Short mmCIF file of C-alpha atoms and ligand atoms in Angstrom, two decimals:
data_model
loop_
_atom_site.label_atom_id
_atom_site.label_comp_id
_atom_site.label_asym_id
_atom_site.label_seq_id
_atom_site.Cartn_x
_atom_site.Cartn_y
_atom_site.Cartn_z
CA UNK A 103 35.87 91.80 22.89
CA UNK A 104 36.70 93.37 20.00
CA UNK A 105 36.96 97.46 20.76
CA UNK A 106 35.65 99.52 17.78
CA UNK A 107 36.72 103.83 18.60
CA UNK A 108 34.85 106.43 18.21
CA UNK A 109 36.51 110.62 17.88
CA UNK A 110 33.78 112.56 19.41
CA UNK A 111 33.76 116.46 17.85
CA UNK A 112 32.40 119.16 19.39
CA UNK A 113 32.42 118.27 24.23
CA UNK A 114 29.88 120.54 24.93
CA UNK A 115 26.55 119.91 27.29
CA UNK A 116 25.41 116.16 24.95
CA UNK A 117 29.01 116.14 23.90
CA UNK A 118 29.53 115.94 27.81
CA UNK A 119 26.51 113.53 27.99
CA UNK A 120 27.84 110.54 25.36
CA UNK A 121 30.84 110.48 27.23
CA UNK A 122 29.28 110.17 30.33
CA UNK A 123 27.20 107.52 29.35
CA UNK A 124 29.86 105.60 27.65
CA UNK A 125 32.01 105.71 30.69
CA UNK A 126 29.50 104.48 33.28
CA UNK A 127 27.65 102.56 31.50
CA UNK A 128 30.92 101.02 29.70
CA UNK A 129 29.81 97.22 31.18
CA UNK A 130 26.44 96.77 30.99
CA UNK A 131 27.08 98.30 26.36
CA UNK A 132 29.68 95.56 26.09
CA UNK A 133 27.54 92.34 27.84
CA UNK A 134 24.44 93.73 25.45
CA UNK A 135 26.36 94.77 22.37
CA UNK A 136 29.25 91.79 22.72
CA UNK A 137 31.77 95.41 21.05
CA UNK A 138 33.27 97.40 23.47
CA UNK A 139 32.90 101.24 22.64
CA UNK A 140 36.06 103.11 23.51
CA UNK A 141 36.30 107.02 23.13
CA UNK A 142 39.97 107.28 21.02
CA UNK A 143 39.96 111.00 21.08
CA UNK A 144 38.41 114.27 21.50
CA UNK A 145 37.97 117.63 19.86
CA UNK A 146 37.01 120.55 21.07
CA UNK A 147 38.15 124.32 20.58
CA UNK A 148 38.21 124.36 23.80
CA UNK A 149 39.91 122.07 26.18
CA UNK A 150 41.25 123.91 29.06
CA UNK A 151 37.75 124.87 30.53
CA UNK A 152 36.51 122.22 33.34
CA UNK A 153 33.27 119.48 32.72
CA UNK A 154 31.17 117.71 34.25
CA UNK A 155 32.87 114.62 34.01
CA UNK A 156 37.35 113.36 34.60
CA UNK A 157 39.17 113.60 30.67
CA UNK A 158 41.74 111.50 29.70
CA UNK A 159 43.98 114.59 28.94
CA UNK A 160 45.81 112.60 26.29
CA UNK A 161 42.75 111.91 24.87
CA UNK A 162 41.84 115.56 24.32
CA UNK A 163 42.58 117.87 21.53
CA UNK A 164 42.13 121.41 18.86
CA UNK A 165 43.37 119.52 15.91
CA UNK A 166 40.23 117.76 13.91
CA UNK A 167 42.36 116.39 12.14
CA UNK A 168 43.79 114.23 14.87
CA UNK A 169 40.71 112.20 14.43
CA UNK A 170 40.31 112.41 11.24
CA UNK A 171 43.46 111.41 10.03
CA UNK A 172 43.79 108.65 12.54
CA UNK A 173 43.60 105.60 10.74
CA UNK A 174 42.61 104.12 14.13
CA UNK A 175 38.99 105.90 14.37
CA UNK A 176 35.98 103.71 13.02
CA UNK A 177 32.84 106.12 14.08
CA UNK A 178 32.75 110.10 14.14
CA UNK A 179 31.17 111.83 15.96
CA UNK A 180 30.50 115.55 14.83
CA UNK A 181 28.20 116.89 17.83
CA UNK A 182 29.46 120.71 17.18
CA UNK A 183 26.17 122.43 15.38
CA UNK A 184 25.95 124.05 12.52
CA UNK A 185 27.06 124.27 8.78
CA UNK A 186 30.56 124.93 8.82
CA UNK A 187 33.12 123.03 9.63
CA UNK A 188 30.90 120.90 10.46
CA UNK A 189 29.68 119.47 7.39
CA UNK A 190 33.36 119.22 6.00
CA UNK A 191 34.53 117.87 8.33
CA UNK A 192 31.82 115.21 7.96
CA UNK A 193 32.36 114.75 3.71
CA UNK A 194 36.61 114.61 5.35
CA UNK A 195 34.83 111.47 8.06
CA UNK A 196 33.40 110.14 4.99
CA UNK A 197 36.58 110.29 2.36
CA UNK A 198 38.48 108.55 5.25
CA UNK A 199 35.67 105.58 5.71
CA UNK A 200 34.54 106.01 8.54
CA UNK A 201 31.01 106.10 9.76
CA UNK A 202 28.97 109.46 10.83
CA UNK A 203 26.62 110.19 13.93
CA UNK A 204 25.09 114.21 13.99
CA UNK A 205 22.25 114.98 16.58
CA UNK A 206 23.02 118.20 13.51
CA UNK A 207 20.09 118.83 11.92
CA UNK A 208 20.12 122.10 10.90
CA UNK A 209 23.16 121.32 7.95
CA UNK A 210 20.95 117.28 7.75
CA UNK A 211 17.66 119.73 6.76
CA UNK A 212 20.10 121.54 4.06
CA UNK A 213 22.97 119.68 3.23
CA UNK A 214 21.87 115.84 3.75
CA UNK A 215 20.80 114.67 0.79
CA UNK A 216 24.55 115.51 -0.21
CA UNK A 217 25.77 114.47 2.90
CA UNK A 218 23.36 111.52 2.33
CA UNK A 219 24.08 110.49 -1.66
CA UNK A 220 28.26 110.99 -0.67
CA UNK A 221 27.76 108.82 2.41
CA UNK A 222 25.85 105.65 0.01
CA UNK A 223 28.75 106.01 -2.60
CA UNK A 224 31.23 105.37 -0.05
CA UNK A 225 29.65 102.47 1.53
CA UNK A 226 29.13 104.07 5.01
CA UNK A 227 26.53 105.77 7.06
CA UNK A 228 24.76 108.90 9.08
CA UNK A 229 23.05 108.52 11.92
CA UNK A 230 21.04 111.04 13.38
CA UNK A 231 18.49 109.31 15.37
CA UNK A 232 18.86 112.87 18.61
CA UNK A 233 18.23 115.44 15.69
CA UNK A 234 14.70 114.58 16.30
CA UNK A 235 13.33 114.21 19.33
CA UNK A 236 16.36 113.92 21.87
CA UNK A 237 16.26 110.44 23.10
CA UNK A 238 12.89 109.44 21.36
CA UNK A 239 13.76 106.69 19.32
CA UNK A 240 11.96 107.91 15.70
CA UNK A 241 14.37 108.16 13.48
CA UNK A 242 14.92 103.89 13.71
CA UNK A 243 10.75 103.59 14.93
CA UNK A 244 10.76 104.79 10.90
CA UNK A 245 13.62 103.50 9.92
CA UNK A 246 13.98 100.37 10.98
CA UNK A 247 10.27 99.54 13.06
CA UNK A 248 7.26 100.40 10.56
CA UNK A 249 9.74 100.31 7.10
CA UNK A 250 6.82 97.93 5.65
CA UNK A 251 4.18 100.72 5.62
CA UNK A 252 3.15 103.79 3.58
CA UNK A 253 2.26 107.19 5.49
CA UNK A 254 0.00 109.68 4.68
CA UNK A 255 0.51 111.72 8.23
CA UNK A 256 2.84 112.91 10.78
CA UNK A 257 2.40 115.54 12.80
CA UNK A 258 4.94 116.60 15.47
CA UNK A 259 5.42 118.73 18.44
CA UNK A 260 9.34 118.66 17.93
CA UNK A 261 10.77 122.39 19.46
CA UNK A 262 10.49 121.81 23.11
CA UNK A 263 10.80 125.60 23.26
CA UNK A 264 7.96 126.68 21.77
CA UNK A 265 5.77 124.12 23.70
CA UNK A 266 7.00 125.50 26.89
CA UNK A 267 5.90 129.04 25.63
CA UNK A 268 2.54 127.82 24.70
CA UNK A 269 2.10 125.16 27.67
CA UNK A 270 3.11 128.55 30.23
CA UNK A 271 1.16 130.95 27.98
CA UNK A 272 -2.31 128.11 28.42
CA UNK A 273 -1.10 126.95 32.09
CA UNK A 274 -0.15 129.75 33.46
CA UNK A 275 -2.08 132.26 32.08
CA UNK A 276 1.45 134.24 31.10
CA UNK A 277 0.99 136.47 28.00
CA UNK A 278 3.57 135.69 25.40
CA UNK A 279 6.74 137.99 25.95
CA UNK A 280 6.05 136.52 30.06
CA UNK A 281 6.59 133.26 28.90
CA UNK A 282 9.31 133.68 26.33
CA UNK A 283 11.65 135.00 29.56
CA UNK A 284 10.12 132.22 31.67
CA UNK A 285 11.83 129.85 29.16
CA UNK A 286 14.82 131.92 28.92
CA UNK A 287 14.46 131.64 32.70
CA UNK A 288 14.57 127.86 32.70
CA UNK A 289 16.94 127.85 30.31
CA UNK A 290 15.12 126.21 27.84
CA UNK A 291 15.27 129.11 25.47
CA UNK A 292 18.25 130.70 23.80
CA UNK A 293 19.71 134.12 24.22
CA UNK A 294 18.28 134.23 20.36
CA UNK A 295 14.92 131.99 19.98
CA UNK A 296 14.52 132.57 17.42
CA UNK A 297 14.93 129.47 14.99
CA UNK A 298 12.91 127.32 18.13
CA UNK A 299 10.67 130.47 18.02
CA UNK A 300 9.45 130.81 14.40
CA UNK A 301 9.43 127.39 14.20
CA UNK A 302 12.74 126.81 11.54
CA UNK A 303 13.94 124.30 14.37
CA UNK A 304 10.44 122.93 13.54
CA UNK A 305 10.88 123.09 9.49
CA UNK A 306 14.29 120.90 10.20
CA UNK A 307 12.56 118.17 11.35
CA UNK A 308 10.27 117.36 9.96
CA UNK A 309 12.29 117.83 6.56
CA UNK A 310 13.83 114.72 8.45
CA UNK A 311 10.92 112.90 9.03
CA UNK A 312 9.60 113.55 5.20
CA UNK A 313 12.08 111.57 3.88
CA UNK A 314 12.01 109.45 6.20
CA UNK A 315 8.14 108.46 5.24
CA UNK A 316 8.09 109.85 1.77
CA UNK A 317 11.60 109.84 0.89
CA UNK A 318 11.32 112.52 -0.36
CA UNK A 319 14.27 115.70 0.81
CA UNK A 320 13.18 118.91 0.00
CA UNK A 321 14.17 121.87 0.42
CA UNK A 322 13.19 124.06 3.57
CA UNK A 323 11.61 126.75 1.62
CA UNK A 324 9.05 124.11 0.27
CA UNK A 325 7.94 123.61 3.82
CA UNK A 326 5.43 127.16 4.70
CA UNK A 327 6.66 128.59 8.24
CA UNK A 328 4.41 130.23 10.40
CA UNK A 329 6.35 130.31 14.68
CA UNK A 330 4.90 131.54 17.59
CA UNK A 331 5.76 134.86 18.21
CA UNK A 332 2.38 136.56 16.69
CA UNK A 333 0.33 133.74 19.31
CA UNK A 334 -1.55 136.14 21.85
CA UNK A 335 -2.85 135.06 25.33
CA UNK A 336 -6.73 136.49 23.88
CA UNK A 337 -6.65 133.59 20.88
CA UNK A 338 -5.07 130.84 23.53
CA UNK A 339 -8.60 131.48 25.99
CA UNK A 340 -10.79 132.35 23.23
CA UNK A 341 -9.15 128.67 21.47
CA UNK A 342 -9.05 126.73 25.05
CA UNK A 343 -13.12 128.57 25.78
CA UNK A 344 -13.73 126.93 22.46
CA UNK A 345 -12.64 123.27 23.26
CA UNK A 346 -9.17 123.69 22.25
CA UNK A 347 -4.99 123.56 22.45
CA UNK A 348 -2.64 125.42 19.85
CA UNK A 349 0.89 123.42 19.71
CA UNK A 350 3.32 124.52 16.82
CA UNK A 351 3.26 121.94 14.38
CA UNK A 352 4.65 120.34 11.86
CA UNK A 353 2.75 118.87 9.32
CA UNK A 354 2.90 116.28 6.15
CA UNK A 355 -0.04 115.56 5.40
CA UNK A 356 -0.18 113.66 1.59
CA UNK A 357 -3.61 113.61 -0.01
CA UNK A 358 -4.70 112.77 -3.58
CA UNK A 359 -1.11 112.48 -3.95
CA UNK A 360 -0.11 115.55 -3.25
CA UNK A 361 1.98 116.39 0.35
CA UNK A 362 1.15 119.37 2.40
CA UNK A 363 3.98 120.39 4.28
CA UNK A 364 3.68 123.73 6.72
CA UNK A 365 4.44 124.50 10.36
CA UNK A 366 2.79 126.44 12.46
CA UNK A 367 0.71 127.30 15.61
CA UNK A 368 -2.58 125.53 14.93
CA UNK A 369 -5.31 124.54 17.03
CA UNK A 370 -6.40 120.94 18.46
CA UNK A 371 -9.20 119.05 19.82
CA UNK A 372 -8.29 118.87 23.29
CA UNK A 373 -8.82 116.16 23.89
CA UNK A 374 -6.92 114.64 21.11
CA UNK A 375 -3.55 112.51 22.39
CA UNK A 376 -1.32 115.84 20.71
CA UNK A 377 -3.02 118.02 23.60
CA UNK A 378 -1.76 116.69 26.34
CA UNK A 379 2.19 117.26 25.93
CA UNK A 380 3.28 120.18 27.78
CA UNK A 381 6.80 121.92 28.38
CA UNK A 382 9.91 120.40 26.69
CA UNK A 383 7.76 117.65 25.38
CA UNK A 384 8.17 116.63 22.20
CA UNK A 385 5.38 114.15 20.48
CA UNK A 386 5.26 112.39 16.80
CA UNK A 387 1.76 111.58 15.34
CA UNK A 388 2.13 109.22 13.45
CA UNK A 389 -0.08 107.65 11.04
CA UNK A 390 1.21 104.89 8.55
CA UNK A 391 -0.99 102.02 6.82
CA UNK A 392 0.34 98.70 7.79
CA UNK A 393 0.66 99.80 11.68
CA UNK A 394 -1.71 102.42 12.36
CA UNK A 395 -1.96 105.50 14.31
CA UNK A 396 1.35 105.84 16.51
CA UNK A 397 2.11 108.07 18.73
CA UNK A 398 5.81 108.73 20.01
CA UNK A 399 6.38 111.02 23.16
CA UNK A 400 9.18 112.01 25.63
CA UNK A 401 11.26 115.22 26.59
CA UNK A 402 12.32 116.36 23.51
CA UNK A 403 15.26 117.97 24.82
CA UNK A 404 18.47 117.28 27.60
CA UNK A 405 21.65 116.46 27.69
CA UNK A 406 21.23 112.55 28.47
CA UNK A 407 18.61 112.77 26.62
CA UNK A 408 20.20 113.13 23.01
CA UNK A 409 23.49 111.93 24.11
CA UNK A 410 21.03 108.04 24.91
CA UNK A 411 20.25 108.79 21.04
CA UNK A 412 24.01 109.48 20.15
CA UNK A 413 24.42 106.67 22.31
CA UNK A 414 21.67 104.18 20.72
CA UNK A 415 23.42 105.37 16.94
CA UNK A 416 26.72 104.32 17.78
CA UNK A 417 26.17 100.58 18.82
CA UNK A 418 24.02 100.50 15.86
CA UNK A 419 26.75 101.30 14.17
CA UNK A 420 29.22 98.83 16.09
CA UNK A 421 26.64 96.04 15.33
CA UNK A 422 26.90 96.83 11.55
CA UNK A 423 30.91 97.14 11.65
CA UNK A 424 31.57 94.12 14.28
CA UNK A 425 30.12 92.07 11.04
CA UNK A 426 30.85 93.92 8.64
CA UNK A 427 27.78 95.13 7.04
CA UNK A 428 27.32 97.41 5.23
CA UNK A 429 23.47 98.12 5.57
CA UNK A 430 22.52 101.11 2.91
CA UNK A 431 19.69 102.73 5.62
CA UNK A 432 20.38 106.25 3.85
CA UNK A 433 19.15 105.00 0.24
CA UNK A 434 14.91 106.27 0.19
CA UNK A 435 12.46 104.96 -2.03
CA UNK A 436 9.93 107.66 -2.42
CA UNK A 437 6.86 106.98 -2.04
CA UNK A 438 5.57 106.44 -5.48
CA UNK A 439 1.86 107.61 -4.17
CA UNK A 440 3.30 111.02 -4.66
CA UNK A 441 3.26 113.29 -7.81
CA UNK A 442 3.50 117.69 -6.17
CA UNK A 443 3.58 119.43 -2.80
CA UNK A 444 0.97 121.37 -2.59
CA UNK A 445 1.23 124.95 -1.74
CA UNK A 446 -0.63 126.25 0.79
CA UNK A 447 -2.64 128.88 -1.11
CA UNK A 448 -4.24 125.58 -2.23
CA UNK A 449 -5.17 123.89 1.19
CA UNK A 450 -7.75 123.36 2.89
CA UNK A 451 -8.75 124.16 6.30
CA UNK A 452 -11.22 124.93 9.67
CA UNK A 453 -10.43 127.95 10.38
CA UNK A 454 -10.46 129.64 14.35
CA UNK A 455 -10.69 133.60 13.56
CA UNK A 456 -10.66 137.18 15.28
CA UNK A 457 -11.76 139.75 14.31
CA UNK A 458 -11.28 143.23 16.95
CA UNK A 459 -14.31 145.47 15.25
CA UNK A 460 -16.58 148.45 16.21
CA UNK A 461 -19.82 147.30 18.41
CA UNK A 462 -22.71 148.41 16.46
CA UNK A 463 -25.35 146.95 14.61
CA UNK A 464 -24.21 145.65 10.85
CA UNK A 465 -21.49 144.92 11.98
CA UNK A 466 -21.71 140.41 12.07
CA UNK A 467 -24.06 141.12 8.73
CA UNK A 468 -20.67 143.21 6.85
CA UNK A 469 -17.87 140.24 7.82
CA UNK A 470 -19.85 137.26 7.85
CA UNK A 471 -21.74 139.08 3.95
CA UNK A 472 -17.93 138.99 2.64
CA UNK A 473 -17.23 135.50 4.30
CA UNK A 474 -19.87 134.22 2.31
CA UNK A 475 -18.75 135.98 -1.48
CA UNK A 476 -15.57 133.57 -0.94
CA UNK A 477 -17.77 131.03 0.27
CA UNK A 478 -16.66 130.62 3.20
CA UNK A 479 -18.78 129.09 5.36
CA UNK A 480 -19.13 130.04 9.48
CA UNK A 481 -19.81 127.18 11.45
CA UNK A 482 -19.48 129.25 15.34
CA UNK A 483 -19.50 132.48 15.78
CA UNK A 484 -18.95 134.40 19.67
CA UNK A 485 -19.34 138.39 20.32
CA UNK A 486 -17.55 138.93 23.83
CA UNK A 487 -19.29 141.92 25.28
CA UNK A 488 -16.97 145.32 25.24
CA UNK A 489 -14.45 146.23 28.73
CA UNK A 490 -15.42 149.26 30.31
CA UNK A 491 -13.28 151.78 28.35
CA UNK A 492 -12.61 149.53 25.18
CA UNK A 493 -13.41 150.73 22.18
CA UNK A 494 -13.81 147.91 20.66
CA UNK A 495 -14.34 144.03 20.43
CA UNK A 496 -13.38 141.14 19.73
CA UNK A 497 -16.27 137.86 17.26
CA UNK A 498 -14.55 134.74 17.65
CA UNK A 499 -15.01 132.24 14.52
CA UNK A 500 -14.80 128.82 13.90
CA UNK A 501 -15.05 128.48 9.88
CA UNK A 502 -16.28 124.94 8.60
CA UNK A 503 -13.50 123.75 6.10
CA UNK A 504 -12.30 126.78 3.30
CA UNK A 505 -9.53 127.18 0.85
CA UNK A 506 -6.93 129.09 2.27
CA UNK A 507 -6.29 132.21 -0.70
CA UNK A 508 -10.22 132.63 -0.31
CA UNK A 509 -10.30 133.28 3.59
CA UNK A 510 -6.83 135.21 3.38
CA UNK A 511 -8.24 137.27 -0.08
CA UNK A 512 -12.10 137.45 2.47
CA UNK A 513 -9.55 138.72 5.52
CA UNK A 514 -7.94 141.07 3.39
CA UNK A 515 -11.31 142.43 1.93
CA UNK A 516 -13.18 142.24 5.59
CA UNK A 517 -9.57 144.37 6.96
CA UNK A 518 -10.53 147.20 4.94
CA UNK A 519 -13.91 148.13 5.94
CA UNK A 520 -13.91 150.78 8.54
CA UNK A 521 -15.67 148.85 11.39
CA UNK A 522 -11.73 146.88 11.85
CA UNK A 523 -10.14 148.12 13.93
CA UNK A 524 -7.01 145.36 14.51
CA UNK A 525 -5.63 143.11 11.94
CA UNK A 526 -8.00 140.03 11.86
CA UNK A 527 -6.12 137.00 13.55
CA UNK A 528 -6.60 133.54 11.79
CA UNK A 529 -5.48 130.33 13.05
CA UNK A 530 -5.95 126.70 11.70
CA UNK A 531 -6.95 123.99 13.09
CA UNK A 532 -5.78 120.64 12.84
CA UNK A 533 -8.74 117.48 13.60
CA UNK A 534 -5.35 115.59 13.19
N1 HSE B 1273 16.19 123.75 20.44
C1 HSE B 1273 15.04 122.28 20.32
C2 HSE B 1273 14.34 122.54 21.14
C3 HSE B 1273 16.24 121.19 21.08
O1 HSE B 1273 13.68 123.62 21.70
O2 HSE B 1273 13.16 121.72 21.28
C4 HSE B 1273 17.37 120.95 20.28
O3 HSE B 1273 16.37 120.16 18.86
#
């Protein structure tokens, strides 16, 4: 049986998972694919700490060049994360005629355009299934299963940490800080959770989804990003009363030849499938012209889940190598019906708005007067009774579709009225 040699760079959690799967499923895999996948070398800066897998010491190295310069290695798996030296290793491996598997969404979202072009030039591929949704086969589904489709929109819950925090707030009535502490305690959130909580990780993943769906490599600056750190428990609960769940959504939406790209906390109807995606689970809801509306759902993180995706990429590559084929899977064909990205000011949305105001005659008239001036129509309004001892009352509104720019102007003017005691909260509503 043909043996295909792999060099693994990065023996962290996912790397150990890959070694485990390839070892424990060796017979199953070779029977299924007709090729033996052999890990020839493993590189990590720490090769002394014991891992939860038995390793042959002879294949361990601290020097990535031992992998990059080995002509017997066909595929390099990069699992160290970050930009450098990961990028340098990938470029060098491509230069040496190797194919790549990586889970590095931060790197691909920033440098993917260049790396993919370089790979195509070299007649090699970069596979990256584990970079979005861990073991959920979303990349392969978009690239292959839905290859003949044009896409209208993608809505993703693609960050498990944020989804866990929002779920804790909603289900266990915990304020944001407590919910985040809980996520850290359970090992879901990093010590510095900024990338996850502030929507940056979701934006990295959105860049890859947009590339696959619309054939366009966008810059992170093209995406409007707002994280969940300012979502309050009060808003989670008011939203619930109104029939909505709050989710951090990564959104790509095509309308009139323009593409909207945004990541922000979003109210979605409680009866929508995405609203029931809880904890660290991820889900990607895709609207396609031939296959219709599809939902991909499952754990968005975890050792074996991410490693399962890495192994599936390895299998794909082994089949091409065995057949002596080069499939240009990285080639992007841009959706010709798109001609520009829509600025956040120009989007239209329904909104949930909460004002904190004095409780006296004329307050509502004042607020609605300004909204009317900006052409904003109120769909529903509730004023909560003043809590004992409180100086202010919440006025919670849902407004009909309005332009983002008008909403910002109106809330800024309302914010300057004496009756307003705190900055207004506005959260976009998507009917998905
Ligand atoms: N940090 C990510 C998350 C997992 O919380 O979803 C890896 O993509």
